[in-house]
Amino acid sequence: MTRINQLDPRLANQIAAGEVVERPASVLKELLENALDATAAHIVVDVEQGGVRLVRVRDDGSGIERDDLPLALSRHATSKISAVEDLEAIGSLGFRGEALAAISSVSRLTLTSNAGDSEDGAAWQVQVAGRDMAPEISPAAHPRGTTVEMRDLFFNTPARRRFLRTEKTEFGHLEEVFRRIALSEFDTGFRLSHNQKPVHQLPPAKDAASRAQRVARLCGSAFMEQAVAVDMEAAGLRLHGWLGLPTFSRAQADLQYFYVNGRVIRDKVVNHAVRQAYRDVLYHGRHPAYVLFLELDPALVDVNVHPTKHEVRFREQRMVHDFLFRSLHRAIAEMRPGEGPVPHARAVEAPQEAGGESAQAPRQGNMMLAPPRAAPQQDGHAQSRAYASLFGAPDAGTRGNLERQVSDALAGWPEAAPDPAAASPLPDSRDDGMPPLGFALAHLHGIYILAQNADGLVLVDTHAAHERITYEGLKRAWGEARVRAQPLLVPLSMAVSTREADFAENQPDTFARLGFTVERAGPETLMVREIPALLRGADVEALVRDVLSDLVMQGSSERIEQQIDELLSSMACHGSVRANRRLTVDEMNALLRDMEATERSGQCNHGRPTWMQLSMKELDRLFLRGR
Ligand code: ADP
Ligand code: MG
């Protein structure tokens, strides 16, 4: 065990400073972090009156030596770092040496500890109340480990006491801190009681099943039923945890836990990567649910950014972003019928009720979101024009093949068999030969397919499912084809900065790959001669400006990828309208098989669910059978 030492002022000044004690929840956070840093196997938390009256944390960790007890309560005294270099790679949760000092200056604090050298339970205790009090050491009884008892928060600062909320609100914050930290360390057992009543009892979770059980207890069993476990590793980065189905989305971003080396954080790079990964599967305005752990070399993260240590800075932002995006995108793509959790009506409904937005079809300025029945007839011409402009005139070889693939996708089924080379392998069918989505029984009002599978009844929204299948087919085709350029009738001259003009001049290939021909026409003038045929309806100048600024900023253009996805998505909508007709059983079964083979087929392009399972058990419950 490392002894506590006073940091020299130079090092102390390099530590992100600021007040950490805002409310009882922040006290609990600091005390729990200390217990975990002491490698406790069990942590018991007792709280009274929302934590204002009492927050007591007991642990069976390494303990504090007698002579170190007063140091533990003084500012800038820590056992976790000692030199400036230590800030470069912090492996502990704490390192500022300020928490106990800050807490003891605004409460009555008792610190009792047994560092384990005397097995007879002989321990030492210090007590302080408020700022100007020298701690006195007295003998006490305590098994190996530490108890920190904080009473009467802000007893000596009435102004701050007035900012505290009701007992219920303060306990809510406190419980959330407990939840976050209990999710971060499965090997440790946790207990929480409020006003002598047990709230959470979490034994150490050493295997996958008990870990899943802990997540279910803390995040709800609906989340665990609607989540897939992920575990991916690349280039020294590891991401593991649980990812909610896109259809298990929430009205608030309140079920998002992201840990970096065991520390729960909020971070822009992480948020962006997650949002991108869920981009075209999430219902508009909803938030995904997840519990994810990123592990990487501590030297690659700076945690000394913010006093509450809620924020970090990745030294290789781009690498972390790409790793997260790729891993999550892959995991989401693989969520399809027959693999992972099954969308149940009950679980999908719950968050929508909370959001109060379930009944109405979403309005996103996209008419295709209306029910298929109400959708206006599409101009078949417009559709084939859009489609032709995407891939150009069919010529020999791949182009022709591609063309057929896309026209198949647009034409509907059963011709639209997925390309065996491009599609991922079919999910295993069950032992009894029953495919995951089963076989069609009927087409209800031309809208829903009713099918029977091994578990019971499957309901499919025909239009939504077909739309996703078409969209994925188009994206695949787009990915395999080269982006076709189309000349502008009148080349467009535009004024740009010298830097942008230089960039365009030096990087003609980057533009060409995206389907643009851009030439330099003067020190601050560009001439646009060709644009991607697919985007010919777009505002050319705005498009080139956006692409240029993306390219100059980051050397690649996400924007164009996004535009293309949006365009393909709306084309898929158009392509799927015709599906609003009564289908034969063979056609329905072909659609079910396509869904099983298509990535992300659990949601339409707008994030609405495409299918749902009603198990025999759920049906029995509906009809009160077997009661
Ligand atoms: P920090 O955690 O940043 O070091 P704190 O003020 O939270 O600062 O704690 C000061 C020191 O007291 C820690 O460095 C640690 O040595 C000791 N300490 C605090 N809580 C515990 C605990 N529960 N078990 C063992 N040691 C502890
Ligand atoms: Mg600490």
XYZ file of C-alpha atoms and ligand atoms in Angstrom:
655
model
C 0.000 0.000 0.000
C 1.266 3.452 -0.912
C 1.485 6.074 1.809
C -0.250 9.427 1.542
C 2.009 12.366 0.771
C 1.496 16.075 0.441
C 1.815 17.176 -3.200
C 4.331 19.902 -3.802
C 2.622 23.177 -4.767
C 3.874 23.042 -8.339
C 2.165 19.691 -8.967
C -0.910 20.723 -7.005
C -1.312 23.692 -9.318
C -1.409 21.473 -12.362
C -4.473 19.659 -11.171
C -7.843 20.783 -12.481
C -9.183 22.649 -9.469
C -12.701 23.509 -8.446
C -15.442 22.765 -5.969
C -16.526 19.139 -5.956
C -19.077 19.155 -3.146
C -22.322 20.382 -4.563
C -24.844 18.061 -2.976
C -25.000 14.704 -1.150
C -24.641 12.837 -4.448
C -21.243 14.418 -5.080
C -20.108 13.349 -1.614
C -21.168 9.789 -2.360
C -19.325 9.824 -5.686
C -16.037 10.791 -4.028
C -16.420 8.280 -1.202
C -17.292 5.416 -3.549
C -14.351 6.248 -5.789
C -12.041 6.144 -2.779
C -13.401 2.748 -1.730
C -12.869 1.373 -5.246
C -9.355 2.823 -5.393
C -8.705 0.930 -2.149
C -9.756 -2.251 -4.058
C -12.686 -2.986 -1.776
C -14.539 -6.241 -2.405
C -17.679 -5.024 -0.617
C -19.055 -1.519 -0.184
C -22.003 -0.671 2.045
C -23.715 2.704 1.747
C -26.168 4.048 4.310
C -27.973 7.280 3.627
C -30.422 9.313 5.686
C -32.666 12.174 4.584
C -31.518 12.098 0.987
C -27.920 12.161 2.198
C -28.138 15.578 3.824
C -28.223 14.113 7.307
C -25.943 11.134 6.681
C -23.841 9.518 3.977
C -21.826 6.610 5.335
C -19.621 4.428 3.164
C -17.967 1.311 4.627
C -15.473 -0.736 2.681
C -13.160 -3.709 3.218
C -10.358 -2.227 1.164
C -6.725 -1.568 1.973
C -7.379 0.947 4.761
C -5.318 3.953 5.880
C -2.378 3.834 8.282
C -2.736 5.598 11.629
C -0.248 8.345 10.878
C -1.791 9.031 7.487
C -5.281 9.716 8.795
C -4.818 13.480 9.334
C -3.102 13.733 5.942
C -6.070 12.085 4.237
C -8.144 15.059 5.344
C -5.745 17.758 4.243
C -5.704 19.428 0.857
C -3.456 18.152 -1.898
C -2.571 15.023 0.018
C -2.931 11.772 -1.864
C -1.428 8.320 -2.115
C -2.316 8.066 -5.799
C 0.204 10.334 -7.484
C 3.463 11.886 -6.383
C 5.176 13.359 -9.429
C 4.164 15.414 -12.456
C 4.745 12.414 -14.749
C 2.039 10.491 -12.866
C -0.557 12.825 -14.363
C 0.308 11.427 -17.778
C -1.216 8.021 -17.056
C -3.658 7.912 -14.171
C -4.793 4.426 -13.236
C -6.902 5.326 -10.182
C -10.239 7.110 -9.968
C -8.908 9.758 -7.580
C -5.679 11.742 -7.807
C -6.508 15.284 -6.686
C -6.187 14.691 -2.949
C -8.939 17.192 -2.271
C -12.201 15.319 -1.790
C -11.984 14.438 1.890
C -10.623 17.891 2.687
C -13.475 19.548 0.800
C -16.148 17.336 2.357
C -14.819 17.752 5.888
C -14.845 21.527 5.527
C -18.629 21.597 5.013
C -19.841 18.743 7.234
C -19.089 16.696 10.334
C -16.805 13.958 9.132
C -15.544 10.852 10.867
C -12.900 8.717 9.210
C -12.218 5.320 10.749
C -9.758 2.894 9.272
C -7.843 -0.297 9.809
C -4.920 -0.775 7.435
C -4.835 -4.450 8.214
C -1.615 -4.750 10.162
C -3.566 -5.528 13.316
C -5.997 -8.349 12.684
C -7.659 -7.854 16.083
C -9.833 -5.040 14.798
C -7.810 -2.290 16.410
C -8.388 0.773 14.298
C -7.934 4.535 14.432
C -10.319 7.339 13.945
C -10.235 11.048 13.182
C -13.114 13.457 13.484
C -13.477 16.956 12.108
C -16.348 19.379 11.796
C -15.889 22.344 9.538
C -12.870 24.098 8.234
C -10.670 25.231 11.094
C -10.335 22.136 13.148
C -7.214 20.060 13.660
C -8.037 16.371 13.440
C -7.349 14.339 16.568
C -6.563 10.663 16.430
C -8.312 8.274 18.767
C -8.488 4.474 18.950
C -11.521 2.713 17.515
C -12.728 -0.758 16.530
C -13.094 -1.541 12.855
C -12.307 -4.572 10.692
C -9.795 -4.141 7.905
C -10.998 -1.360 5.654
C -12.418 2.114 6.021
C -15.624 3.841 7.059
C -16.265 7.441 6.158
C -19.250 8.983 7.835
C -20.445 12.364 6.659
C -23.164 14.070 8.713
C -25.087 17.328 8.381
C -23.913 18.531 5.012
C -23.471 22.334 4.845
C -24.238 22.704 8.587
C -21.791 25.609 8.642
C -22.700 27.149 5.261
C -26.450 27.859 5.418
C -26.370 29.651 2.074
C -25.367 26.459 0.312
C -27.783 24.393 2.337
C -30.617 26.412 0.877
C -29.736 25.181 -2.593
C -30.468 21.592 -1.648
C -33.709 20.137 -2.995
C -36.264 17.874 -1.418
C -35.192 14.632 0.184
C -36.653 12.724 -2.756
C -34.752 14.747 -5.364
C -31.470 14.537 -3.493
C -31.894 10.807 -3.043
C -32.644 10.501 -6.771
C -29.287 12.112 -7.605
C -27.585 9.969 -5.051
C -29.082 6.767 -6.360
C -27.980 7.690 -9.874
C -24.391 8.088 -8.651
C -24.675 4.715 -6.914
C -26.043 3.152 -10.113
C -23.241 4.544 -12.275
C -20.535 3.345 -9.948
C -22.121 -0.044 -9.251
C -22.166 -0.599 -13.026
C -18.490 0.259 -13.284
C -17.070 -2.490 -11.072
C -18.794 -5.850 -11.240
C -16.290 -7.661 -9.025
C -17.260 -5.488 -6.071
C -20.466 -6.066 -4.103
C -22.579 -2.994 -3.299
C -25.406 -2.256 -0.900
C -27.443 0.902 -0.539
C -30.002 1.750 2.106
C -32.034 4.903 2.594
C -33.470 5.763 6.014
C -32.685 2.212 7.188
C -34.560 0.656 4.263
C -32.566 -1.472 1.801
C -32.730 -0.063 -1.752
C -30.112 -2.087 -3.636
C -28.302 -5.302 -2.747
C -25.787 -6.265 -5.391
C -23.501 -9.220 -4.661
C -20.131 -9.359 -6.426
C -20.848 -10.380 -10.045
C -18.048 -12.592 -11.285
C -19.611 -14.333 -14.277
C -21.474 -13.160 -17.360
C -24.879 -14.212 -16.038
C -24.558 -12.366 -12.738
C -23.160 -9.297 -14.489
C -26.185 -9.271 -16.774
C -28.366 -9.652 -13.707
C -26.781 -6.611 -12.074
C -27.392 -4.512 -15.206
C -30.998 -5.711 -15.284
C -31.448 -4.669 -11.649
C -29.952 -1.241 -12.167
C -31.210 -0.429 -15.670
C -34.405 -2.469 -15.766
C -35.048 -5.921 -17.160
C -36.728 -4.442 -20.266
C -33.367 -2.978 -21.273
C -31.567 -6.286 -20.864
C -34.247 -8.125 -22.844
C -33.843 -5.598 -25.636
C -30.056 -5.313 -25.678
C -27.186 -7.222 -27.248
C -23.902 -7.889 -25.513
C -20.909 -6.548 -27.421
C -17.205 -7.176 -26.969
C -14.753 -5.898 -29.551
C -11.076 -5.248 -29.616
C -8.739 -3.529 -32.072
C -5.394 -1.760 -31.903
C -5.196 -1.910 -28.117
C -8.740 -0.598 -27.629
C -11.490 -2.740 -26.178
C -15.186 -1.952 -26.136
C -17.622 -4.159 -24.285
C -21.013 -3.916 -22.650
C -24.638 -3.842 -23.767
C -26.262 -2.012 -26.627
C -30.029 -1.407 -26.762
C -31.953 -2.303 -29.899
C -32.752 0.814 -31.930
C -36.430 0.122 -31.294
C -35.766 0.226 -27.548
C -35.092 3.944 -27.826
C -35.959 6.515 -25.209
C -37.440 9.999 -25.118
C -34.567 11.135 -22.875
C -30.858 10.377 -23.027
C -31.252 8.841 -19.561
C -30.032 5.312 -20.147
C -26.588 6.013 -21.517
C -23.655 4.846 -19.455
C -20.216 5.154 -20.962
C -17.077 4.246 -19.041
C -13.480 4.909 -19.905
C -11.170 2.689 -17.874
C -13.879 2.286 -15.242
C -14.709 5.972 -14.993
C -18.129 7.150 -16.105
C -17.734 10.102 -18.437
C -19.557 12.429 -20.791
C -17.679 13.186 -23.942
C -18.385 14.818 -27.283
C -16.256 12.402 -29.281
C -18.071 9.431 -27.749
C -21.511 10.975 -28.229
C -20.781 11.762 -31.828
C -19.548 8.255 -32.587
C -22.635 6.708 -30.960
C -25.038 9.046 -32.753
C -23.358 8.290 -36.066
C -23.562 4.564 -35.440
C -27.319 4.751 -34.736
C -27.799 7.311 -37.496
C -30.151 5.632 -39.859
C -31.819 3.183 -37.536
C -33.109 5.452 -34.795
C -36.564 6.978 -34.727
C -36.304 10.737 -35.127
C -35.608 12.603 -31.880
C -35.175 9.451 -29.779
C -32.112 8.417 -27.806
C -30.401 5.040 -27.785
C -29.816 3.116 -24.547
C -26.461 1.579 -23.681
C -24.012 0.522 -21.005
C -20.562 0.500 -22.596
C -17.024 0.189 -21.332
C -14.024 1.424 -23.244
C -10.657 0.230 -22.076
C -7.407 1.631 -23.320
C -3.901 2.512 -22.205
C -4.295 5.177 -19.471
C -1.556 7.157 -21.192
C -4.000 7.728 -24.070
C -6.580 9.528 -21.912
C -6.213 12.740 -19.985
C -8.540 12.648 -16.976
C -7.141 15.818 -15.462
C -9.571 18.001 -17.394
C -12.344 18.805 -14.965
C -12.536 18.858 -11.132
C -15.393 16.366 -11.009
C -13.505 14.122 -13.452
C -16.673 13.695 -15.557
C -14.814 14.690 -18.670
C -11.746 13.259 -20.309
C -9.647 14.149 -23.299
C -8.524 11.418 -25.649
C -5.055 11.973 -26.951
C -6.000 10.186 -30.185
C -9.524 11.483 -30.706
C -9.840 10.331 -34.290
C -8.690 6.816 -33.538
C -11.086 6.457 -30.597
C -13.950 7.902 -32.619
C -13.373 5.560 -35.548
C -13.019 2.518 -33.323
C -16.244 3.299 -31.469
C -18.169 4.130 -34.600
C -17.025 1.018 -36.457
C -17.649 -1.330 -33.554
C -21.116 0.004 -32.794
C -22.114 0.318 -36.424
C -21.180 -3.328 -36.943
C -23.050 -4.442 -33.838
C -26.173 -2.573 -34.924
C -25.952 -3.922 -38.459
C -25.901 -7.449 -37.089
C -29.115 -6.989 -35.127
C -31.599 -8.831 -37.272
C -34.223 -11.494 -36.923
C -32.780 -14.747 -35.697
C -29.848 -13.032 -34.007
C -29.920 -11.318 -30.677
C -32.982 -10.147 -28.809
C -36.486 -10.219 -30.192
C -38.574 -7.043 -30.238
C -41.577 -7.554 -27.996
C -44.594 -5.319 -28.154
C -44.425 -4.619 -24.429
C -40.821 -3.418 -24.406
C -41.130 -1.315 -27.534
C -44.191 0.502 -26.307
C -42.906 1.516 -22.914
C -40.526 4.343 -23.852
C -42.926 5.722 -26.437
C -45.592 6.219 -23.816
C -43.083 8.137 -21.770
C -42.340 10.340 -24.755
C -46.034 10.873 -25.468
C -45.521 10.491 -29.165
C -46.725 7.012 -29.938
C -49.977 7.506 -31.778
C -49.067 10.006 -34.445
C -47.053 9.093 -37.494
C -43.827 11.062 -37.321
C -43.502 14.222 -39.386
C -40.050 14.719 -40.723
C -40.917 16.626 -43.820
C -41.014 13.278 -45.529
C -44.322 12.165 -46.913
C -43.267 8.559 -46.888
C -43.706 8.492 -43.149
C -47.455 8.473 -43.551
C -49.045 5.041 -43.500
C -48.564 3.360 -46.886
C -52.274 3.538 -47.644
C -52.345 7.321 -47.460
C -49.194 7.812 -49.486
C -49.762 9.459 -52.844
C -49.017 7.462 -55.938
C -45.449 7.896 -57.018
C -44.394 9.110 -60.380
C -42.741 6.028 -61.813
C -40.763 8.228 -64.137
C -39.186 10.235 -61.377
C -38.189 7.022 -59.751
C -36.472 5.524 -62.742
C -34.837 8.854 -63.474
C -33.410 9.050 -59.994
C -32.290 5.509 -60.268
C -30.752 5.948 -63.712
C -28.852 9.007 -62.601
C -27.367 7.012 -59.803
C -25.764 4.352 -61.872
C -25.677 5.749 -65.363
C -26.472 3.805 -68.471
C -25.988 0.098 -67.997
C -22.915 -1.147 -69.789
C -21.203 -4.481 -69.728
C -20.035 -6.393 -66.665
C -20.431 -5.067 -63.153
C -22.442 -2.066 -64.077
C -25.136 -4.206 -65.668
C -25.098 -6.580 -62.786
C -25.369 -3.737 -60.363
C -28.187 -2.265 -62.303
C -30.111 -5.489 -62.033
C -29.451 -5.713 -58.354
C -30.844 -2.269 -57.762
C -33.807 -2.699 -60.012
C -34.562 -5.917 -58.191
C -34.406 -4.077 -54.926
C -36.729 -1.409 -56.234
C -39.115 -3.762 -57.955
C -40.034 -5.630 -54.815
C -39.940 -9.304 -54.067
C -39.686 -12.203 -54.623
C -37.178 -11.406 -57.351
C -35.081 -9.301 -54.959
C -33.006 -12.145 -53.641
C -30.061 -10.733 -51.725
C -26.775 -10.929 -53.531
C -25.139 -13.971 -51.934
C -21.672 -12.461 -52.270
C -22.556 -9.154 -50.667
C -25.018 -10.230 -48.041
C -23.820 -11.649 -44.743
C -24.540 -15.326 -44.163
C -28.087 -16.264 -43.330
C -28.822 -16.713 -39.665
C -29.029 -20.326 -38.626
C -32.471 -21.709 -38.824
C -33.682 -23.640 -35.823
C -33.287 -27.336 -35.380
C -36.838 -27.946 -36.489
C -36.116 -26.145 -39.765
C -38.294 -23.209 -38.778
C -36.706 -19.914 -39.896
C -36.493 -17.132 -37.262
C -39.434 -15.177 -38.641
C -41.390 -18.326 -39.460
C -43.909 -18.649 -42.293
C -46.627 -16.248 -43.420
C -50.278 -16.931 -42.594
C -52.074 -13.851 -43.892
C -51.787 -10.244 -45.013
C -53.867 -8.033 -42.747
C -55.551 -5.097 -44.506
C -52.697 -5.042 -46.992
C -50.447 -3.674 -44.254
C -49.327 -6.291 -41.757
C -48.015 -9.757 -42.403
C -49.038 -12.331 -39.820
C -46.589 -15.197 -39.571
C -46.102 -18.138 -37.284
C -42.664 -19.017 -35.915
C -41.386 -21.344 -33.212
C -42.194 -18.861 -30.430
C -45.663 -17.833 -31.543
C -46.967 -15.006 -33.703
C -44.823 -12.618 -35.731
C -46.215 -9.307 -37.004
C -44.439 -7.466 -39.817
C -45.069 -3.958 -41.113
C -44.781 -4.720 -44.815
C -43.910 -1.249 -46.010
C -41.386 -0.538 -43.259
C -39.644 -3.865 -43.791
C -39.498 -3.528 -47.547
C -38.185 -0.010 -47.255
C -35.244 -1.136 -45.142
C -34.440 -4.032 -47.439
C -34.472 -1.716 -50.450
C -32.374 0.887 -48.663
C -29.707 -1.598 -47.623
C -29.633 -2.944 -51.192
C -29.130 0.554 -52.560
C -26.394 1.360 -50.078
C -24.588 -1.834 -50.949
C -24.831 -1.068 -54.627
C -23.621 2.443 -54.035
C -20.679 1.169 -52.039
C -19.632 -1.161 -54.832
C -20.142 1.238 -57.685
C -17.976 4.228 -58.417
C -19.682 7.534 -57.911
C -20.751 8.693 -61.317
C -20.114 12.297 -62.216
C -22.393 14.356 -64.398
C -21.257 17.536 -66.177
C -23.052 20.757 -65.378
C -24.613 22.444 -68.396
C -23.105 25.717 -67.250
C -19.924 25.336 -65.177
C -20.184 27.152 -61.907
C -17.594 29.696 -60.854
C -17.324 30.337 -57.148
C -15.251 32.534 -54.853
C -13.376 30.719 -52.097
C -10.452 31.370 -49.739
C -6.878 30.916 -50.973
C -6.551 27.970 -48.598
C -9.585 26.262 -50.076
C -8.463 26.977 -53.616
C -5.025 25.519 -52.799
C -6.651 22.454 -51.329
C -8.878 21.886 -54.352
C -5.948 22.333 -56.683
C -3.734 19.919 -54.771
C -6.393 17.255 -54.195
C -8.169 16.696 -57.503
C -8.402 12.960 -56.808
C -10.288 13.424 -53.566
C -12.909 15.399 -55.402
C -12.974 12.992 -58.331
C -13.647 10.068 -56.001
C -16.693 11.889 -54.718
C -17.924 12.593 -58.241
C -16.793 16.212 -58.548
C -14.575 17.895 -61.104
C -13.311 21.128 -59.585
C -10.606 23.271 -61.196
C -8.789 26.306 -60.030
C -9.662 29.360 -62.098
C -7.809 32.039 -60.137
C -6.138 32.720 -56.764
C -9.510 32.676 -55.017
C -11.789 31.206 -57.653
C -12.859 27.640 -58.365
C -14.705 26.297 -61.385
C -17.068 23.392 -60.802
C -17.548 21.342 -63.973
C -19.035 18.066 -62.745
C -20.999 16.978 -59.689
C -22.229 13.546 -58.511
C -25.095 12.597 -60.785
C -27.033 11.411 -57.777
C -26.999 14.856 -56.237
C -27.789 16.852 -59.301
C -30.935 18.304 -57.801
C -28.942 19.766 -54.937
C -27.782 23.350 -54.475
C -24.394 22.894 -56.160
C -22.647 25.873 -54.658
C -23.738 25.075 -51.092
C -22.842 21.430 -51.612
C -19.333 22.191 -52.923
C -18.742 24.689 -50.133
C -19.766 22.197 -47.477
C -17.720 19.401 -48.986
C -14.734 21.710 -49.355
C -14.865 22.897 -45.781
C -15.251 19.296 -44.570
C -12.287 18.251 -46.659
C -10.116 21.133 -45.539
C -11.098 20.533 -41.913
C -10.684 16.792 -41.697
C -9.425 15.469 -44.982
C -12.586 13.492 -45.654
C -16.173 14.354 -46.131
C -18.739 12.763 -43.941
C -21.264 15.202 -45.261
C -21.365 13.694 -48.701
C -21.805 10.231 -47.263
C -24.685 11.551 -45.235
C -26.296 13.229 -48.216
C -25.990 10.047 -50.188
C -27.540 7.984 -47.413
C -30.392 10.435 -47.161
C -30.938 10.321 -50.877
C -30.830 6.546 -51.001
C -33.204 6.432 -48.068
C -35.774 8.593 -49.754
C -35.357 6.592 -52.959
C -36.027 3.450 -50.984
C -39.197 5.061 -49.699
C -40.326 5.724 -53.232
C -39.376 2.242 -54.269
C -41.403 0.674 -51.512
C -44.699 2.470 -51.974
C -45.776 0.025 -54.566
C -45.649 -2.629 -51.918
C -49.011 -1.489 -50.687
C -50.961 -4.242 -52.288
C -52.230 -7.605 -51.202
C -49.392 -10.118 -51.227
C -49.461 -13.798 -51.952
C -48.173 -16.204 -49.326
C -45.082 -16.866 -51.433
C -44.344 -13.164 -51.706
C -44.748 -12.716 -47.974
C -42.435 -15.621 -47.222
C -39.864 -14.190 -49.607
C -40.016 -10.893 -47.738
C -39.535 -12.682 -44.402
C -36.464 -14.474 -45.780
C -35.087 -11.173 -47.087
C -35.518 -9.600 -43.668
C -33.563 -12.411 -42.088
C -30.708 -11.790 -44.484
C -30.693 -7.991 -44.318
C -28.642 -5.936 -41.917
C -30.483 -3.508 -39.634
C -33.780 -5.009 -40.766
C -35.325 -4.594 -37.326
C -36.157 -0.957 -38.113
C -37.240 0.973 -41.168
C -35.113 3.879 -42.401
C -36.836 6.156 -39.919
C -36.215 3.920 -36.940
C -39.719 2.517 -36.629
C -39.813 -1.183 -35.821
C -40.415 -3.475 -38.785
C -41.505 -6.531 -36.864
C -42.596 -7.735 -33.500
C -42.940 -11.030 -31.712
C -45.959 -12.078 -29.692
C -44.907 -15.276 -27.969
C -47.344 -18.038 -27.032
C -46.731 -17.082 -23.389
C -47.758 -13.503 -24.082
C -50.820 -14.651 -25.995
C -51.751 -16.981 -23.139
C -51.431 -14.070 -20.761
C -53.653 -11.923 -22.993
C -56.372 -14.573 -22.901
C -55.842 -15.378 -19.213
C -55.063 -18.954 -20.158
C -53.758 -21.315 -17.511
C -54.784 -19.119 -14.583
P -7.717 11.287 -3.733
O -8.703 10.194 -3.824
O -7.766 12.205 -4.896
O -6.324 10.808 -3.439
P -9.161 12.026 -1.342
O -9.247 13.316 -0.595
O -10.403 11.464 -1.875
O -8.099 12.234 -2.496
O -8.462 10.960 -0.400
C -7.182 11.243 0.158
C -6.417 9.966 0.451
O -7.037 9.261 1.507
C -6.366 9.004 -0.701
O -5.293 9.270 -1.579
C -6.210 7.657 0.013
O -4.863 7.395 0.272
C -6.901 7.885 1.317
N -8.268 7.297 1.325
C -9.424 7.953 1.213
N -10.489 7.115 1.285
C -9.964 5.874 1.427
C -10.529 4.560 1.555
N -11.853 4.351 1.543
N -9.660 3.508 1.716
C -8.324 3.709 1.739
N -7.752 4.921 1.617
C -8.534 5.997 1.467
Mg -10.753 10.510 -3.754
